[in-house]
Each structure stands twice: as structure tokens, then as C-alpha cells.
Tab-separated table of C-alpha atoms in Angstrom:
chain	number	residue	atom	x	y	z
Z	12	UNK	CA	-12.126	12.992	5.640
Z	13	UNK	CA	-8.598	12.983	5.605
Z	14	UNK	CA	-7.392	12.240	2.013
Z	15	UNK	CA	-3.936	12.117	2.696
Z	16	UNK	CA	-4.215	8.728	5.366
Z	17	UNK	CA	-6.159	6.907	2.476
Z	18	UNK	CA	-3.067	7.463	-0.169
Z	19	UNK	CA	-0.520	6.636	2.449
Z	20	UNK	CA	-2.517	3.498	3.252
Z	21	UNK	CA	-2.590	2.460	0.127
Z	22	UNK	CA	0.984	3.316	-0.703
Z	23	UNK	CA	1.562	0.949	2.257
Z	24	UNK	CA	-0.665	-2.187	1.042
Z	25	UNK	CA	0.762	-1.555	-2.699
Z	26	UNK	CA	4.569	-1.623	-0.826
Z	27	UNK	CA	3.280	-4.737	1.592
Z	28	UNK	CA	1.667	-6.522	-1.890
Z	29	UNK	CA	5.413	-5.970	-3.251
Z	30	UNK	CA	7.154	-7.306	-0.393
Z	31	UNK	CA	4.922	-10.168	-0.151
Z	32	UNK	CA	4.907	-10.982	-4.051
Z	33	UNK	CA	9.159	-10.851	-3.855
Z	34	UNK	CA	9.130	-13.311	-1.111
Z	35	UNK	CA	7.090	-15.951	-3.264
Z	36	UNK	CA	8.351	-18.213	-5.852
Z	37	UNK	CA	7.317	-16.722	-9.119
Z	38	UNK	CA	5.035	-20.473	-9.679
Z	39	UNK	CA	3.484	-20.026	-6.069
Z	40	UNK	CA	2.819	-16.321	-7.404
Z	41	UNK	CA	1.084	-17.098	-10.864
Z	42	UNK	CA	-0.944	-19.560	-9.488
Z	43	UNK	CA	-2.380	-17.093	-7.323
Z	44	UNK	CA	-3.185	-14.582	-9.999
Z	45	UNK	CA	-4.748	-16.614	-12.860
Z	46	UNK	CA	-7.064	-13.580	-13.909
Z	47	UNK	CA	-5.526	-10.254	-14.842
Z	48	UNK	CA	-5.971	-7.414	-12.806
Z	49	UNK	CA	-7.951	-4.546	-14.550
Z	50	UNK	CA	-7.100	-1.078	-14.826
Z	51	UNK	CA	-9.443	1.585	-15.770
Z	52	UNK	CA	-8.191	5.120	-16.185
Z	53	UNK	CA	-4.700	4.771	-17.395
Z	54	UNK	CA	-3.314	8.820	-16.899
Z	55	UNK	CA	-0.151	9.736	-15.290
Z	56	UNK	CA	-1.183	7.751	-11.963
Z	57	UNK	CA	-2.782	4.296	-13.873
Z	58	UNK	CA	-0.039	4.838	-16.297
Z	59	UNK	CA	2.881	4.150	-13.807
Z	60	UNK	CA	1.031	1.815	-11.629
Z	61	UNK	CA	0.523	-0.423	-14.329
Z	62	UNK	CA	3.979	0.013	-15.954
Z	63	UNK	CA	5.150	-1.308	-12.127
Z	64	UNK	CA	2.947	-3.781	-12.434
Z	65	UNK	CA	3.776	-5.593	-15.541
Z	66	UNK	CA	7.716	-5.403	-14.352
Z	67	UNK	CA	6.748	-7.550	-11.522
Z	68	UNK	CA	5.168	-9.693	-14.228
Z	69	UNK	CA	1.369	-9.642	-13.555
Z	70	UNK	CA	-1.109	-9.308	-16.627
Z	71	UNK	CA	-3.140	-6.314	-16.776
Z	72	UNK	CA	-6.571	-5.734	-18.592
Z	73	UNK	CA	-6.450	-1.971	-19.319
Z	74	UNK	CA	-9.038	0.504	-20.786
Z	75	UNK	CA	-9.233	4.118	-20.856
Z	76	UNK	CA	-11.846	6.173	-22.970
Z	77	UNK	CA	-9.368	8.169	-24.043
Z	78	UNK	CA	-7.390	6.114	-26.577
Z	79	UNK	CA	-4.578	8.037	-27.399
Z	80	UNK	CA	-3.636	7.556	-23.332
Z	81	UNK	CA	-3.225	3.443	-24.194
Z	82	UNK	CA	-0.253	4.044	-26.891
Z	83	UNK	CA	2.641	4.035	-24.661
Z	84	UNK	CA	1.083	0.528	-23.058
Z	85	UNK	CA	-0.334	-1.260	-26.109
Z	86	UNK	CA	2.671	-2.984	-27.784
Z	87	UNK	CA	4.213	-4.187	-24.014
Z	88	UNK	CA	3.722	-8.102	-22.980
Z	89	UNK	CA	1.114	-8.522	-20.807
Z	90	UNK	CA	-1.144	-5.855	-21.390
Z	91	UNK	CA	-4.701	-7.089	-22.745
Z	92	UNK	CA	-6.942	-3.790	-24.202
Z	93	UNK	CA	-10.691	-4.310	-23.376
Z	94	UNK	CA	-13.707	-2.496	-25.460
Z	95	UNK	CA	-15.367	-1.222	-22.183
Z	96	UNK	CA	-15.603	-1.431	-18.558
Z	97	UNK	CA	-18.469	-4.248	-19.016
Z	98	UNK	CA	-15.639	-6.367	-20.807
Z	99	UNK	CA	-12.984	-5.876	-18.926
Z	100	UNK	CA	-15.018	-6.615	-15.765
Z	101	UNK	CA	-15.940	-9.960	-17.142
Z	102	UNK	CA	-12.361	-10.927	-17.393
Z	103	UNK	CA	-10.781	-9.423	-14.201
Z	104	UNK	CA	-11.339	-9.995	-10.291
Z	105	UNK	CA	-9.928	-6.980	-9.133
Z	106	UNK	CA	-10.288	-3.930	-10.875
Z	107	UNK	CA	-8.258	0.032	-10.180
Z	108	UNK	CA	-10.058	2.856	-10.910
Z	109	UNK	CA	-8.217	5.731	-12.030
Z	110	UNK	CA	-10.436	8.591	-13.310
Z	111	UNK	CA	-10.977	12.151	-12.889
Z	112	UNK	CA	-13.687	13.050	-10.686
Z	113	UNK	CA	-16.669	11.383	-9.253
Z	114	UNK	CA	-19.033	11.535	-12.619
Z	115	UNK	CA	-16.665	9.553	-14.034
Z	116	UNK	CA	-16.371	6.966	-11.431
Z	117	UNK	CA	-20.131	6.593	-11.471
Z	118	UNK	CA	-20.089	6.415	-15.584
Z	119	UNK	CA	-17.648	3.582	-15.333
Z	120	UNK	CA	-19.151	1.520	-12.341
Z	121	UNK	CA	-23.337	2.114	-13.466
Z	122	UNK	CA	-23.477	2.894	-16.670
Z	123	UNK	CA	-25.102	0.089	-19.278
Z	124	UNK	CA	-21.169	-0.669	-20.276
Z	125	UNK	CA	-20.082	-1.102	-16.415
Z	126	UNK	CA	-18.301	-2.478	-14.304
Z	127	UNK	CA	-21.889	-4.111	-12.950
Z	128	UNK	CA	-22.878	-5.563	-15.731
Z	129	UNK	CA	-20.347	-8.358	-15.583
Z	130	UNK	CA	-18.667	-8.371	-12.323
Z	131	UNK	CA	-19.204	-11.126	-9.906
Z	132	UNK	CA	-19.777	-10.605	-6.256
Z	133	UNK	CA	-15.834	-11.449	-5.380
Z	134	UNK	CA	-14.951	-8.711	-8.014
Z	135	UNK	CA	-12.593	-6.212	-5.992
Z	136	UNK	CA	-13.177	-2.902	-6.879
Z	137	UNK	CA	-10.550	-0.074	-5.760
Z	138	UNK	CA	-10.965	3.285	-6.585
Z	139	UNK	CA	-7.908	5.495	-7.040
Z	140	UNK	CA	-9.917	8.559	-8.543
Z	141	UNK	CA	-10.429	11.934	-7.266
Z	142	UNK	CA	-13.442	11.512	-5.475
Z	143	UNK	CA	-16.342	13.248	-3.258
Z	144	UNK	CA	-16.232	11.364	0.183
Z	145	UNK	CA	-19.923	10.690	0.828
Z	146	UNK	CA	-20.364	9.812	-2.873
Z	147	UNK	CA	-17.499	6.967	-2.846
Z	148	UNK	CA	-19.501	5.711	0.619
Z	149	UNK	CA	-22.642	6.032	-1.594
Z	150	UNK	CA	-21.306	4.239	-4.685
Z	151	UNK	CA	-20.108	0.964	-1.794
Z	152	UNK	CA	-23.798	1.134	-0.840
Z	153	UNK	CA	-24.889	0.882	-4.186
Z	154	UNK	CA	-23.008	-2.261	-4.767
């Protein structure tokens, strides 16, 4: 697998979302988005991608294990901390996974506090994470 087409496809959809999301009225926008969009794994990467986020005004449901990674984030408007990925699943319909390998993607998603627990079949999942291939394509059959 070629790593480097799935990062600049996604560069492209997160540029296309930010086109599209300039071109709408900001009431046409919010209407769209009433949930927040969850962000789990908030290092260097989850850090600016939310930061970009919240300047284009969306809410964002962060939570990392690591607390001391949430201090720069937790004092700035719109940014809601959850307790675990169970909570902020219930809350959010699409969800970015930023973690370190593929144990931790598999912690977050299965684990008794998952994603799982709460998320609804709609729920968007998109993985961000340094991942094993086959494992990611394991994890989508799994769901």
C-alpha cells in the first residue's frame, strides 16, 4: 500500500471540505453540522487539525489519554473535553483518529470505553493514525 496517495487524498478532501465550507453562508453551514466533530488523539497532527478547525468555527469534542496534550486546547471556544472514547462517541457523528500505532487504534475503537459502545451506524469514523494496512482493512470488517 502506498501511504503517501492516502495522505494526499485526504489533504485534498480536507482542502475540498474548506473550499466548500467558504462558499456557504455561515447559517447554511451550522445547520449542517449540529453535532461536533470528535477528535481522538490530539498530538502534533490532531493538535493543528483541530486548532484549523475551530478557526473555521466548527465545535470539536476532543479527548486524548494523555492529558497534559489537551492544555493548549482546553480554555479555547468550542472545544468540549469528553471522559472517554465511549462518551465522546455518543455525542459526535464523525469522529478523527489520531493515535500512535495500530494497538492504539484498536484500544480506542473495541475496548469496553469505545468508540462501539455508543456510536450509531451513520457514525463516520476516519483514522489518521499510523497504521498496519491489513489491520485498518481488518478493523472496517470488524465494524
Amino acid at each position: 500500500m502506498n501511504y503517501t496517495f492516502y495522505l494526499v487524498v485526504f489533504i485534498y478532501k480536507f482542502y475540498y471540505w474548506e473550499l466548500t465550507y467558504n462558499y456557504y453562508s455561515k447559517e447554511k453551514r451550522m445547520s449542517n453540522h449540529i453535532k461536533p466533530i470528535g477528535f481522538i488523539g490530539i498530538g502534533l497532527m490532531g493538535n493543528c487539525l483541530v486548532k484549523r478547525l475551530i478557526k473555521k468555527e466548527y465545535t470539536i469534542n476532543i479527548y486524548d489519554k494523555n492529558k497534559d496534550n489537551l492544555k493548549d486546547l482546553m480554555n479555547k471556544k468550542r472545544i468540549l473535553l469528553s471522559t472517554s472514547p465511549a462518551k465522546l462517541s455518543q455525542d459526535c457523528d464523525v469522529i478523527f483518529i489520531c493515535v500512535d500505532n495500530t494497538k492504539s487504534v484498536a484500544d480506542v475503537v473495541f475496548q469496553d470505553n469505545g468508540i462501539i459502545k455508543n456510536a450509531s451506524k451513520n457514525t463516520i469514523i476516519v483514522d489518521l493514525s499510523t497504521t498496519l494496512a491489513n489491520e485498518t482493512v481488518n478493523f472496517s470488517n470488524k465494524l
